[in-house]
Structure formats: structure tokens, C-alpha cells
Amino acid sequence: MSEPAIMPQPRPGIIRPDKDTFLAEQNPFEAMMERFDHAAQLLNLDRGLYKVLRNPEKQIIVSVPIVRDNGEVEVYTGYRVLYNTSRGPAKGGIRFDLNVTLEEVKALAAWMTWKCALVNIPFGGSKGGVVCDPAAMSMGELERVTRRYTASIIETLGPDSDVPAPDVNTNERVMAWIMDTYSMHKRHTVTAVVTGKPVEMGGSLGRREATGRGCMIVTREALARMGRSLKGARVAVQGFGNVGSVAAEFMAREGGLIVAVSDKSGGLTNPSGLDVADVQRWVQEHHRLAGYPKAEPITNQQLLICDCDVLVPAATENVITRKNAPQIKAKVICEGANGPTTAAADEILDKNSILVIPDILANAGGVTVSYFEWVQDRGGYFWDEETVNKRLESIMVRSFSDVMTWAERHKVSPRIASYMIAVDRVAGMHRLRGMYA
Ligand code: NAD
């Protein structure tokens, strides 16, 4: 991607006209960079730092060969990108998905950098992925892909250098294999090399629910600013995995009515509120939402524009675009997923006075408790769940308040305010450290 010849002038609230909107709606790295550029302009970031922060530190592409159960050799492509490590070890999940691309992994690694800086935890940002379809693989094949990928990127991994976590289609089982593979190479057990592990092997209580819990906390705070509460609020959730199903559960616990949920197989709606626990049980048994008998079917597109107060996109990138943004009825959008809204859609949502709680804030609960897990592993002393949840609550509430204060002070959206805070913190660290040459 080429760098702009000159830094464009600040245009608060307006996306840069010289960008190819179509490209930015397709390419998550471009979409992320739209927001970064905007924040950089408003911060008056100097040209040198602008160039440093616009480029990932390290991009690794590996071949991951395994022997499949039928005896044939298959070779998958794996990526790991370390975007910026100025504030601490890189931190970022690993996803296994057919749609993984280097551009996507770069965007996700950059988002991790801004996210960790925004909630002010001492990590940089990274991300990884393997282009594969776990649904078409046996448990043994998945384990072999995980271990071979881990071994291929082992030089970058480590509690002081790069710490993976679960993401789309990876879970605590996969984290346990990564921890074991790394530990076998190091010849001693290193629990702090990954987070999101099973609790029995050094995982943190509260980690599994942390991202969804964080979504609930910031949504509650956003509604409170409007003089409203989650009690009686109608909530639609796209994506019913780790983030979406837990966000739905916690919002329902606070009195929210979950009027629609969806996953890859389609969606469900019930205007009087779905029984989230019952839907979770169905998914546990059937591994998909489709076919759930106690609700009407709805498509993923219909879900995004359905009649609700709160919309939680918690599946994947670029689902809210300039095409469907004008029809969105929610008053608050809580971005459980990374990058669900394009920059062009942002402008429309802003005009329609919809409060978007941006991904780098809304889903930061996960990395925050990952940070707690890393601290606990390194200290060898484990906290009770109440302590974890109380500390998470305090970081999420403080970060939400910081973002709204910056947004008001600079008359920008919460998203641009979040980027401003994050970029300012990362740039500040670079200034303090100086340029090593
Ligand atoms: P997951 O694999 O547990 O669940 C993903 C869900 O989204 C599944 O229900 C899947 O069927 C659904 N989905 C996938 N593609 C879809 C599509 N095109 N349309 C509709 N539904 C679709 O993943 P997750 O961990 O819940 O992650 C979801 C999002 O949240 C990702 O963007 C991830 O990067 C982000 N995130 C996750 C965490 C975490 O702690 N797990 C933390 C921060 C951000």
C-alpha cells in the first residue's frame, strides 16, 4: 500500500475524500488506516512518527504442512504480524479461517496495538491466522496444524515478546496445545506464553466471559449517558460465538430483551425476547442456530437493520457498510467484533446520531483479562473471579469515560476519540524511547 505524499488536512467528522471508498470498504487494513489517518491529523502527529506507526514492525508468512488423517500431506498458509511493540510484548489472537489474509491480519494486529493503548495495558499489538477450515478437520488434524504453526513462528513467541490468545475458531483447547508446544521447545513449562488457556493450566477465571462482559459494561454506560438503561432495551446480536453469546447473556441478565441473534447459519428473532440460555443450549447440541424451533428465522442482513435499541455486531469485519447503514434503527452500536463498520458507514451513522462504541473500546474486555492472566501466570498467584471482574469493570468504565471526554473536547466521534487516545499513547512511548539506529 502506498503512503500518501503529504498528510491531508484535518477535516473533523468527515472521511478523507481522496481515499477509494470501495477499497476501504473491502480491505480491513485500509478501513483501519482511514481512522488512524484521521486521528493522526487531529493530533498533529509529526511526519516521522506517522510513517513509523503506519507500518507493521514484522510480518511473517509460513507454510504449515501436516499429514491429514487419510495419509495425504496438506500445506496451509499461516501468518503472524507484530504491528507495534513499543509499549510492551505484542498481544493478539490467532484465528483459523478460510478467509484469513495478510491484509486482515495486519489490520487486526494494528487494532490490538490501539486497543491495548486505549485501555492502557502494557502490551503492543499482534495477530495471527492460518488459512484453513476447522469445521472440515478432525481434532487430530487441528492439533497438528496448531503445533506446526506454533513451531514455525516460535522465534517471535514468548511472554516477553509475543503472546497469542483465542480468536475466531480457536479456543482454550488450541491455546493449551500452543502452550505445550512452546514449553516442549523451551524444555520447561511456560504458562504465560498464551492467554485464554484452560483455568487448570494457568488460565484466568472470568477470561472466557470477559469480552462479552466488557460489551455489556460499555453498552450500559452508553445508555446511561442517554438517560436510559439496559432494562427493557431491545438488543440484536450478530454472531453467537464467544463474544456474541456472552454479550447477549450478560445484557439479558441486566434486563435487556434479546430480540434477535444470528450466526453463520442464519438468524432468529422474537420481538418479545429470546431465552438466551435456551438458545445457548441449542447451539451446544446442534453447533448452529438454524433450526431453533422457538423463534422466527431472520437473515443476517435483516438482523442488522431490525427494530432494536442496541445492535451488537459480534461476528466479523465490514458488515455495516454505506449500503445498510442508512437503514439501521439501533440508537447504540456496540462493536463486539473487530472492524464491523466501514469508515463510509461511520459517517452515515454519525449523521443519524447513532452512538457507535468502537471495537477497540467495546471488545477490549478480552485483552484486559488476558493481561490479568499474563500477570497472574508471571506472578504465580491467582485471583478469585470477583477480583478479576471488579478490575475489568473499573478499566472498562474508566476507558469509556476517557473516550467520551476526548470526543466532547475535540468534537469527534467516540471512534476517532479512541484512536486519538491510543495513537497519542503509542506515539508518546516512541518519543520517550527515541529512534534506535
Ligand atoms: P467465535 O468463533 O467464537 O464466534 C463467531 C460467531 O460469528 C459464530 O457464531 C459464527 O457462526 C458467526 N459468524 C461468522 N461469520 C459470520 C457471518 N459472516 N455472518 C454472521 N455470523 C457469522 O468468535 P469470537 O471469539 O466470538 O469472535 C467474534 C469477533 O469478536 C471477531 O471479530 C473477533 O476478532 C472479535 N473479538 C473476539 C474476542 C474474544 O475474546 N474472543 C476479543 C475481542 C474481539
Tab-separated table of C-alpha atoms and ligand atoms in Angstrom:
chain	number	residue	atom	x	y	z
A	1	MET	CA	0.000	0.000	0.000
A	2	SER	CA	1.470	3.343	-0.968
A	3	GLU	CA	1.801	6.123	1.540
A	4	PRO	CA	0.142	9.484	0.802
A	5	ALA	CA	2.618	12.065	-0.488
A	6	ILE	CA	1.513	14.651	2.060
A	7	MET	CA	-0.538	14.434	5.194
A	8	PRO	CA	-4.086	15.572	4.373
A	9	GLN	CA	-5.531	18.475	6.361
A	10	PRO	CA	-7.794	17.787	9.354
A	11	ARG	CA	-11.470	17.519	8.466
A	12	PRO	CA	-13.165	16.577	11.740
A	13	GLY	CA	-16.135	14.280	11.275
A	14	ILE	CA	-15.504	13.806	7.552
A	15	ILE	CA	-13.672	10.906	5.971
A	16	ARG	CA	-10.860	11.750	3.615
A	17	PRO	CA	-12.235	12.411	0.141
A	18	ASP	CA	-9.051	11.262	-1.602
A	19	LYS	CA	-9.459	7.661	-0.406
A	20	ASP	CA	-11.017	4.971	-2.519
A	21	THR	CA	-14.170	4.291	-0.513
A	22	PHE	CA	-14.748	0.965	-2.221
A	23	LEU	CA	-11.239	-0.212	-1.340
A	24	ALA	CA	-11.665	0.917	2.267
A	25	GLU	CA	-14.982	-0.989	2.470
A	26	GLN	CA	-13.323	-4.182	1.210
A	27	ASN	CA	-9.898	-4.061	2.821
A	28	PRO	CA	-9.857	-4.057	6.630
A	29	PHE	CA	-6.333	-2.599	6.752
A	30	GLU	CA	-7.430	0.367	4.626
A	31	ALA	CA	-10.544	0.755	6.794
A	32	MET	CA	-8.369	0.850	9.922
A	33	MET	CA	-5.953	3.291	8.291
A	34	GLU	CA	-8.801	5.710	7.452
A	35	ARG	CA	-9.399	6.139	11.171
A	36	PHE	CA	-5.700	6.186	12.044
A	37	ASP	CA	-5.075	8.954	9.486
A	38	HIS	CA	-7.942	10.990	10.855
A	39	ALA	CA	-6.664	10.682	14.436
A	40	ALA	CA	-3.095	11.432	13.322
A	41	GLN	CA	-4.246	14.639	11.618
A	42	LEU	CA	-6.129	15.829	14.673
A	43	LEU	CA	-3.162	15.028	16.917
A	44	ASN	CA	-0.884	16.831	14.505
A	45	LEU	CA	1.384	13.798	14.585
A	46	ASP	CA	4.791	14.575	13.172
A	47	ARG	CA	5.617	13.055	9.789
A	48	GLY	CA	8.334	10.698	11.027
A	49	LEU	CA	6.162	9.098	13.699
A	50	TYR	CA	3.252	8.981	11.260
A	51	LYS	CA	5.402	6.855	8.945
A	52	VAL	CA	6.562	4.579	11.787
A	53	LEU	CA	3.048	3.973	13.127
A	54	ARG	CA	1.590	3.351	9.673
A	55	ASN	CA	3.763	0.272	9.134
A	56	PRO	CA	3.806	-3.097	10.908
A	57	GLU	CA	7.096	-3.964	12.653
A	58	LYS	CA	7.184	-7.567	11.464
A	59	GLN	CA	5.141	-9.717	9.067
A	60	ILE	CA	5.699	-13.476	8.986
A	61	ILE	CA	4.282	-15.881	6.399
A	62	VAL	CA	4.805	-19.600	6.984
A	63	SER	CA	3.826	-22.847	5.295
A	64	VAL	CA	2.174	-25.271	7.682
A	65	PRO	CA	2.438	-28.828	6.337
A	66	ILE	CA	0.609	-31.658	8.097
A	67	VAL	CA	-0.303	-35.239	7.336
A	68	ARG	CA	-4.085	-35.484	7.180
A	69	ASP	CA	-5.963	-38.440	8.641
A	70	ASN	CA	-6.201	-40.027	5.172
A	71	GLY	CA	-2.399	-40.057	4.913
A	72	GLU	CA	-2.160	-37.187	2.410
A	73	VAL	CA	0.038	-34.166	3.013
A	74	GLU	CA	-1.735	-30.788	3.099
A	75	VAL	CA	0.042	-27.446	3.316
A	76	TYR	CA	-1.729	-24.485	4.921
A	77	THR	CA	-0.577	-20.863	4.963
A	78	GLY	CA	-0.057	-19.175	8.321
A	79	TYR	CA	0.575	-15.544	9.232
A	80	ARG	CA	1.780	-13.668	12.292
A	81	VAL	CA	2.060	-9.894	12.269
A	82	LEU	CA	3.627	-7.836	15.071
A	83	TYR	CA	2.326	-4.351	14.464
A	84	ASN	CA	3.949	-2.364	17.250
A	85	THR	CA	5.756	-3.438	20.423
A	86	SER	CA	6.876	-0.077	21.804
A	87	ARG	CA	4.637	-0.308	24.891
A	88	GLY	CA	5.362	-3.977	25.722
A	89	PRO	CA	5.142	-7.540	24.396
A	90	ALA	CA	2.909	-7.992	21.369
A	91	LYS	CA	-0.537	-9.321	22.233
A	92	GLY	CA	-3.008	-10.750	19.774
A	93	GLY	CA	-5.228	-13.667	18.931
A	94	ILE	CA	-4.903	-16.440	16.387
A	95	ARG	CA	-7.754	-17.252	14.026
A	96	PHE	CA	-8.272	-20.343	11.898
A	97	ASP	CA	-10.455	-19.443	8.943
A	98	LEU	CA	-10.612	-19.788	5.167
A	99	ASN	CA	-10.983	-16.002	4.827
A	100	VAL	CA	-7.734	-15.151	6.653
A	101	THR	CA	-5.496	-12.858	4.563
A	102	LEU	CA	-2.318	-10.947	5.328
A	103	GLU	CA	-4.215	-7.632	4.974
A	104	GLU	CA	-6.761	-8.791	7.533
A	105	VAL	CA	-4.083	-9.983	9.956
A	106	LYS	CA	-2.237	-6.658	9.597
A	107	ALA	CA	-5.426	-4.742	10.376
A	108	LEU	CA	-6.190	-6.943	13.365
A	109	ALA	CA	-2.609	-6.516	14.674
A	110	ALA	CA	-2.904	-2.739	14.380
A	111	TRP	CA	-6.271	-2.793	16.164
A	112	MET	CA	-4.650	-4.756	19.000
A	113	THR	CA	-1.975	-2.064	19.279
A	114	TRP	CA	-4.563	0.721	19.570
A	115	LYS	CA	-6.805	-1.358	21.852
A	116	CYS	CA	-4.078	-2.136	24.400
A	117	ALA	CA	-3.003	1.513	24.406
A	118	LEU	CA	-6.596	2.717	24.786
A	119	VAL	CA	-7.259	0.642	27.894
A	120	ASN	CA	-3.705	1.474	28.989
A	121	ILE	CA	-2.283	-2.011	29.477
A	122	PRO	CA	1.439	-2.580	28.824
A	123	PHE	CA	1.210	-4.517	25.582
A	124	GLY	CA	1.834	-3.892	21.916
A	125	GLY	CA	-0.316	-5.452	19.200
A	126	SER	CA	-0.076	-8.571	17.042
A	127	LYS	CA	-2.345	-11.067	15.340
A	128	GLY	CA	-2.037	-14.401	13.599
A	129	GLY	CA	-4.023	-16.754	11.478
A	130	VAL	CA	-3.973	-19.941	9.471
A	131	VAL	CA	-5.964	-20.249	6.245
A	132	CYS	CA	-7.951	-23.403	6.964
A	133	ASP	CA	-11.446	-24.636	7.650
A	134	PRO	CA	-11.506	-26.167	11.140
A	135	ALA	CA	-15.057	-27.435	10.537
A	136	ALA	CA	-13.645	-29.758	7.856
A	137	MET	CA	-10.800	-31.027	10.046
A	138	SER	CA	-10.614	-33.724	12.687
A	139	MET	CA	-9.399	-32.900	16.202
A	140	GLY	CA	-6.077	-34.612	15.391
A	141	GLU	CA	-5.612	-32.532	12.217
A	142	LEU	CA	-6.421	-29.339	14.129
A	143	GLU	CA	-3.852	-30.237	16.764
A	144	ARG	CA	-1.181	-30.915	14.135
A	145	VAL	CA	-1.880	-27.591	12.376
A	146	THR	CA	-1.715	-25.756	15.705
A	147	ARG	CA	1.551	-27.366	16.799
A	148	ARG	CA	3.273	-26.983	13.422
A	149	TYR	CA	2.177	-23.327	13.107
A	150	THR	CA	3.421	-22.670	16.662
A	151	ALA	CA	6.776	-24.291	15.911
A	152	SER	CA	7.082	-22.249	12.687
A	153	ILE	CA	6.676	-18.896	14.461
A	154	ILE	CA	8.361	-19.889	17.724
A	155	GLU	CA	11.138	-17.296	17.496
A	156	THR	CA	8.637	-14.464	17.856
A	157	LEU	CA	6.569	-16.086	20.627
A	158	GLY	CA	7.269	-15.682	24.334
A	159	PRO	CA	5.888	-13.988	27.461
A	160	ASP	CA	8.212	-11.023	26.881
A	161	SER	CA	7.842	-10.821	23.106
A	162	ASP	CA	4.539	-12.054	21.652
A	163	VAL	CA	1.593	-13.605	23.493
A	164	PRO	CA	-1.262	-15.204	21.462
A	165	ALA	CA	-4.869	-15.668	22.557
A	166	PRO	CA	-8.023	-17.220	21.060
A	167	ASP	CA	-9.864	-15.578	18.187
A	168	VAL	CA	-12.311	-16.791	15.537
A	169	ASN	CA	-12.419	-20.612	15.512
A	170	THR	CA	-9.711	-21.040	18.147
A	171	ASN	CA	-10.371	-21.698	21.805
A	172	GLU	CA	-8.770	-22.740	25.085
A	173	ARG	CA	-8.065	-26.224	23.685
A	174	VAL	CA	-5.946	-24.645	20.921
A	175	MET	CA	-4.215	-22.360	23.455
A	176	ALA	CA	-3.318	-25.426	25.555
A	177	TRP	CA	-1.614	-27.020	22.501
A	178	ILE	CA	0.301	-23.802	21.796
A	179	MET	CA	1.449	-23.591	25.419
A	180	ASP	CA	2.545	-27.238	25.365
A	181	THR	CA	4.390	-26.939	22.028
A	182	TYR	CA	6.219	-23.804	23.154
A	183	SER	CA	7.071	-25.368	26.520
A	184	MET	CA	8.435	-28.552	24.897
A	185	HIS	CA	10.789	-26.420	22.773
A	186	LYS	CA	11.896	-24.385	25.822
A	187	ARG	CA	12.309	-27.524	27.956
A	188	HIS	CA	10.239	-26.085	30.788
A	189	THR	CA	6.628	-25.076	31.315
A	190	VAL	CA	5.871	-21.518	30.204
A	191	THR	CA	2.244	-20.774	31.007
A	192	ALA	CA	2.494	-17.035	30.256
A	193	VAL	CA	3.183	-17.617	26.551
A	194	VAL	CA	-0.549	-17.632	25.746
A	195	THR	CA	-3.719	-16.348	27.370
A	196	GLY	CA	-7.226	-17.742	27.162
A	197	LYS	CA	-5.921	-21.105	28.434
A	198	PRO	CA	-7.967	-23.550	30.495
A	199	VAL	CA	-8.123	-22.350	34.121
A	200	GLU	CA	-6.500	-25.616	35.307
A	201	MET	CA	-3.305	-24.772	33.400
A	202	GLY	CA	-2.895	-21.119	34.366
A	203	GLY	CA	-5.882	-19.503	32.679
A	204	SER	CA	-7.737	-16.730	34.445
A	205	LEU	CA	-11.162	-17.033	35.961
A	206	GLY	CA	-13.501	-14.737	34.036
A	207	ARG	CA	-11.441	-14.759	30.786
A	208	ARG	CA	-13.996	-16.687	28.708
A	209	GLU	CA	-16.743	-14.215	29.528
A	210	ALA	CA	-14.530	-11.107	29.583
A	211	THR	CA	-15.173	-9.755	26.075
A	212	GLY	CA	-18.950	-10.179	26.300
A	213	ARG	CA	-18.959	-8.769	29.839
A	214	GLY	CA	-16.973	-5.757	28.618
A	215	CYS	CA	-19.525	-5.225	25.814
A	216	MET	CA	-22.297	-5.198	28.395
A	217	ILE	CA	-20.437	-2.725	30.634
A	218	VAL	CA	-19.781	-0.139	27.890
A	219	THR	CA	-23.310	-0.504	26.476
A	220	ARG	CA	-24.719	0.083	29.953
A	221	GLU	CA	-22.516	3.198	30.285
A	222	ALA	CA	-23.572	4.477	26.832
A	223	LEU	CA	-27.268	4.021	27.581
A	224	ALA	CA	-26.821	5.747	30.952
A	225	ARG	CA	-25.490	8.821	29.085
A	226	MET	CA	-28.784	8.880	27.174
A	227	GLY	CA	-30.757	8.631	30.411
A	228	ARG	CA	-31.630	5.030	29.622
A	229	SER	CA	-30.642	1.613	30.929
A	230	LEU	CA	-30.292	-1.936	29.678
A	231	LYS	CA	-33.520	-2.792	31.481
A	232	GLY	CA	-36.112	-3.170	28.734
A	233	ALA	CA	-33.650	-2.227	25.960
A	234	ARG	CA	-34.168	-4.294	22.775
A	235	VAL	CA	-30.883	-5.857	21.727
A	236	ALA	CA	-29.893	-7.578	18.443
A	237	VAL	CA	-26.650	-9.567	18.330
A	238	GLN	CA	-24.894	-10.730	15.152
A	239	GLY	CA	-22.539	-13.652	15.826
A	240	PHE	CA	-23.346	-16.144	18.573
A	241	GLY	CA	-19.851	-17.322	19.459
A	242	ASN	CA	-17.658	-16.448	22.415
A	243	VAL	CA	-18.321	-12.704	22.215
A	244	GLY	CA	-21.903	-12.540	20.928
A	245	SER	CA	-23.479	-15.273	23.041
A	246	VAL	CA	-21.890	-13.981	26.261
A	247	ALA	CA	-22.776	-10.344	25.456
A	248	ALA	CA	-26.382	-11.473	24.875
A	249	GLU	CA	-26.347	-13.424	28.149
A	250	PHE	CA	-24.995	-10.528	30.225
A	251	MET	CA	-27.270	-7.928	28.608
A	252	ALA	CA	-30.267	-10.197	29.242
A	253	ARG	CA	-29.164	-10.520	32.890
A	254	GLU	CA	-29.299	-6.712	33.136
A	255	GLY	CA	-32.901	-6.767	31.894
A	256	GLY	CA	-32.275	-6.347	28.141
A	257	LEU	CA	-34.624	-8.066	25.690
A	258	ILE	CA	-32.591	-10.044	23.164
A	259	VAL	CA	-34.857	-9.656	20.134
A	260	ALA	CA	-32.547	-11.197	17.500
A	261	VAL	CA	-29.373	-13.278	17.281
A	262	SER	CA	-27.543	-14.807	14.332
A	263	ASP	CA	-24.566	-16.893	13.310
A	264	LYS	CA	-23.139	-18.153	10.016
A	265	SER	CA	-26.146	-20.455	9.584
A	266	GLY	CA	-28.683	-17.588	9.800
A	267	GLY	CA	-30.622	-15.752	12.471
A	268	LEU	CA	-33.544	-15.918	14.874
A	269	THR	CA	-35.936	-13.249	16.038
A	270	ASN	CA	-38.527	-12.914	18.746
A	271	PRO	CA	-39.735	-9.349	19.430
A	272	SER	CA	-40.755	-10.336	22.980
A	273	GLY	CA	-37.241	-11.559	23.753
A	274	LEU	CA	-35.381	-14.830	23.224
A	275	ASP	CA	-34.490	-17.159	26.089
A	276	VAL	CA	-30.698	-16.815	25.723
A	277	ALA	CA	-29.837	-19.803	27.939
A	278	ASP	CA	-32.163	-21.998	25.888
A	279	VAL	CA	-30.614	-20.767	22.614
A	280	GLN	CA	-27.121	-21.425	24.041
A	281	ARG	CA	-28.159	-24.984	24.915
A	282	TRP	CA	-29.443	-25.474	21.352
A	283	VAL	CA	-26.131	-24.269	19.893
A	284	GLN	CA	-24.161	-26.537	22.237
A	285	GLU	CA	-26.124	-29.501	20.947
A	286	HIS	CA	-26.503	-28.598	17.258
A	287	HIS	CA	-23.451	-26.343	16.671
A	288	ARG	CA	-25.612	-23.832	14.777
A	289	LEU	CA	-28.583	-21.536	15.386
A	290	ALA	CA	-30.530	-22.637	12.309
A	291	GLY	CA	-33.417	-24.900	13.154
A	292	TYR	CA	-34.048	-23.493	16.662
A	293	PRO	CA	-37.777	-24.043	16.973
A	294	LYS	CA	-38.939	-21.293	19.378
A	295	ALA	CA	-38.303	-18.222	17.158
A	296	GLU	CA	-38.824	-16.889	13.645
A	297	PRO	CA	-35.945	-17.105	11.162
A	298	ILE	CA	-34.223	-13.879	10.066
A	299	THR	CA	-31.256	-13.286	7.749
A	300	ASN	CA	-28.019	-11.672	8.874
A	301	GLN	CA	-28.811	-8.632	6.720
A	302	GLN	CA	-32.291	-8.288	8.273
A	303	LEU	CA	-30.811	-8.549	11.758
A	304	LEU	CA	-28.560	-5.551	11.201
A	305	ILE	CA	-31.495	-3.308	10.286
A	306	CYS	CA	-34.105	-4.798	12.624
A	307	ASP	CA	-36.089	-2.729	15.099
A	308	CYS	CA	-33.895	-2.565	18.209
A	309	ASP	CA	-32.214	-0.109	20.597
A	310	VAL	CA	-28.810	-1.775	20.744
A	311	LEU	CA	-27.043	-3.572	17.892
A	312	VAL	CA	-24.053	-5.776	18.725
A	313	PRO	CA	-22.128	-6.868	15.611
A	314	ALA	CA	-20.019	-9.669	17.105
A	315	ALA	CA	-19.137	-11.816	14.093
A	316	THR	CA	-16.783	-10.413	11.520
A	317	GLU	CA	-15.476	-7.331	9.647
A	318	ASN	CA	-17.165	-4.877	7.287
A	319	VAL	CA	-20.776	-5.927	7.864
A	320	ILE	CA	-22.075	-2.376	8.412
A	321	THR	CA	-21.424	-0.523	5.166
A	322	ARG	CA	-22.689	2.599	3.408
A	323	LYS	CA	-25.375	0.336	1.869
A	324	ASN	CA	-27.121	-0.780	5.059
A	325	ALA	CA	-26.040	1.997	7.468
A	326	PRO	CA	-28.912	4.352	6.455
A	327	GLN	CA	-31.445	1.681	7.474
A	328	ILE	CA	-30.020	0.899	10.902
A	329	LYS	CA	-32.559	1.661	13.641
A	330	ALA	CA	-30.472	0.999	16.769
A	331	LYS	CA	-29.513	4.016	18.920
A	332	VAL	CA	-26.328	2.356	20.158
A	333	ILE	CA	-23.974	0.057	18.263
A	334	CYS	CA	-21.569	-1.923	20.442
A	335	GLU	CA	-18.835	-3.359	18.228
A	336	GLY	CA	-18.125	-6.784	19.738
A	337	ALA	CA	-16.286	-7.843	16.553
A	338	ASN	CA	-13.164	-6.168	15.246
A	339	GLY	CA	-13.841	-3.814	12.353
A	340	PRO	CA	-17.549	-4.480	11.726
A	341	THR	CA	-18.200	-0.917	10.479
A	342	THR	CA	-16.595	0.683	7.434
A	343	ALA	CA	-15.393	4.271	7.521
A	344	ALA	CA	-18.059	5.265	4.974
A	345	ALA	CA	-20.761	3.770	7.205
A	346	ASP	CA	-19.369	5.656	10.205
A	347	GLU	CA	-20.179	8.957	8.571
A	348	ILE	CA	-23.800	7.911	7.964
A	349	LEU	CA	-24.252	6.567	11.497
A	350	ASP	CA	-22.783	9.775	12.891
A	351	LYS	CA	-25.236	11.900	10.868
A	352	ASN	CA	-28.100	9.750	12.176
A	353	SER	CA	-26.907	10.350	15.768
A	354	ILE	CA	-26.251	6.675	16.410
A	355	LEU	CA	-23.684	6.227	19.161
A	356	VAL	CA	-21.060	3.732	17.990
A	357	ILE	CA	-18.958	2.225	20.769
A	358	PRO	CA	-15.893	1.389	18.682
A	359	ASP	CA	-14.349	-2.074	18.594
A	360	ILE	CA	-11.079	-1.027	20.211
A	361	LEU	CA	-13.087	0.006	23.266
A	362	ALA	CA	-16.168	-2.249	23.111
A	363	ASN	CA	-14.327	-5.576	22.841
A	364	ALA	CA	-11.287	-4.631	24.963
A	365	GLY	CA	-12.590	-6.682	27.904
A	366	GLY	CA	-10.964	-9.789	26.418
A	367	VAL	CA	-7.456	-8.412	26.178
A	368	THR	CA	-7.829	-6.730	29.556
A	369	VAL	CA	-8.469	-10.066	31.286
A	370	SER	CA	-5.762	-11.632	29.087
A	371	TYR	CA	-3.458	-9.054	30.651
A	372	PHE	CA	-4.678	-10.151	34.105
A	373	GLU	CA	-3.991	-13.769	33.108
A	374	TRP	CA	-0.438	-12.929	31.986
A	375	VAL	CA	0.167	-11.022	35.252
A	376	GLN	CA	-1.171	-13.948	37.303
A	377	ASP	CA	0.955	-16.502	35.389
A	378	ARG	CA	4.090	-14.435	35.821
A	379	GLY	CA	3.406	-13.818	39.493
A	380	GLY	CA	2.311	-17.400	40.109
A	381	TYR	CA	-0.545	-16.072	42.226
A	382	PHE	CA	-4.150	-16.400	41.061
A	383	TRP	CA	-7.048	-14.078	41.792
A	384	ASP	CA	-10.639	-15.002	42.577
A	385	GLU	CA	-13.282	-14.288	39.945
A	386	GLU	CA	-14.736	-11.347	41.853
A	387	THR	CA	-11.357	-9.599	41.814
A	388	VAL	CA	-10.973	-10.211	38.058
A	389	ASN	CA	-14.459	-8.884	37.301
A	390	LYS	CA	-14.080	-5.854	39.599
A	391	ARG	CA	-10.781	-4.858	37.969
A	392	LEU	CA	-12.239	-5.384	34.490
A	393	GLU	CA	-15.254	-3.240	35.361
A	394	SER	CA	-13.033	-0.444	36.596
A	395	ILE	CA	-10.836	-0.418	33.442
A	396	MET	CA	-13.827	-0.542	31.072
A	397	VAL	CA	-15.732	2.235	32.886
A	398	ARG	CA	-12.636	4.450	33.049
A	399	SER	CA	-11.780	3.860	29.379
A	400	PHE	CA	-15.352	4.593	28.273
A	401	SER	CA	-15.320	7.813	30.246
A	402	ASP	CA	-11.897	8.829	28.787
A	403	VAL	CA	-13.228	8.270	25.269
A	404	MET	CA	-16.377	10.322	25.822
A	405	THR	CA	-14.342	13.135	27.394
A	406	TRP	CA	-11.988	13.265	24.376
A	407	ALA	CA	-14.929	13.006	21.975
A	408	GLU	CA	-16.605	16.030	23.582
A	409	ARG	CA	-13.392	18.025	23.903
A	410	HIS	CA	-12.365	17.502	20.265
A	411	LYS	CA	-15.888	17.316	18.821
A	412	VAL	CA	-15.239	13.946	17.194
A	413	SER	CA	-16.940	10.559	17.254
A	414	PRO	CA	-16.072	8.094	20.045
A	415	ARG	CA	-14.185	6.069	17.430
A	416	ILE	CA	-11.896	8.922	16.431
A	417	ALA	CA	-11.518	9.879	20.103
A	418	SER	CA	-10.455	6.286	20.876
A	419	TYR	CA	-7.868	6.352	18.090
A	420	MET	CA	-6.613	9.748	19.267
A	421	ILE	CA	-6.044	8.480	22.814
A	422	ALA	CA	-4.401	5.272	21.592
A	423	VAL	CA	-2.198	6.818	18.906
A	424	ASP	CA	-1.165	9.573	21.320
A	425	ARG	CA	-0.063	6.959	23.905
A	426	VAL	CA	1.869	4.845	21.388
A	427	ALA	CA	3.457	7.945	19.823
A	428	GLY	CA	4.321	9.215	23.330
A	429	MET	CA	6.209	5.993	24.051
A	430	HIS	CA	8.146	6.312	20.777
A	431	ARG	CA	9.090	9.892	21.665
A	432	LEU	CA	10.335	8.807	25.111
A	433	ARG	CA	12.304	5.862	23.722
A	434	GLY	CA	13.736	7.756	20.763
A	435	MET	CA	14.848	6.218	17.488
A	436	TYR	CA	17.306	3.310	17.705
A	437	ALA	CA	19.582	3.356	14.695
B	1	NAD	P1	-16.323	-17.289	17.540
B	1	NAD	O1	-15.685	-18.132	16.517
B	1	NAD	O2	-16.496	-17.820	18.920
B	1	NAD	O3	-17.782	-16.835	17.024
B	1	NAD	C1	-18.004	-16.196	15.821
B	1	NAD	C2	-19.508	-16.199	15.571
B	1	NAD	O4	-19.803	-15.395	14.432
B	1	NAD	C3	-20.084	-17.579	15.284
B	1	NAD	O5	-21.377	-17.662	15.845
B	1	NAD	C4	-20.153	-17.602	13.754
B	1	NAD	O6	-21.130	-18.512	13.253
B	1	NAD	C5	-20.539	-16.173	13.482
B	1	NAD	N1	-20.195	-15.714	12.143
B	1	NAD	C6	-19.019	-15.841	11.485
B	1	NAD	N2	-19.104	-15.278	10.264
B	1	NAD	C7	-20.352	-14.775	10.173
B	1	NAD	C8	-21.047	-14.069	9.164
B	1	NAD	N3	-20.453	-13.776	8.005
B	1	NAD	N4	-22.316	-13.681	9.421
B	1	NAD	C9	-22.906	-13.979	10.603
B	1	NAD	N5	-22.310	-14.640	11.594
B	1	NAD	C10	-21.051	-15.044	11.364
B	1	NAD	O7	-15.506	-15.916	17.538
B	1	NAD	P2	-15.450	-14.821	18.677
B	1	NAD	O8	-14.292	-15.108	19.552
B	1	NAD	O9	-16.802	-14.656	19.289
B	1	NAD	O10	-15.044	-13.535	17.824
B	1	NAD	C11	-16.023	-12.766	17.132
B	1	NAD	C12	-15.426	-11.416	16.805
B	1	NAD	O11	-15.021	-10.780	18.021
B	1	NAD	C13	-14.170	-11.427	15.926
B	1	NAD	O12	-14.170	-10.250	15.146
B	1	NAD	C14	-13.051	-11.365	16.937
B	1	NAD	O13	-11.857	-10.826	16.371
B	1	NAD	C15	-13.654	-10.422	17.941
B	1	NAD	N6	-13.056	-10.477	19.282
B	1	NAD	C16	-13.040	-11.635	19.990
B	1	NAD	C17	-12.507	-11.624	21.279
B	1	NAD	C18	-12.531	-12.855	22.157
B	1	NAD	O14	-12.162	-12.733	23.329
B	1	NAD	N7	-12.984	-13.987	21.678
B	1	NAD	C19	-11.966	-10.450	21.808
B	1	NAD	C20	-12.014	-9.289	21.038
B	1	NAD	C21	-12.561	-9.314	19.784
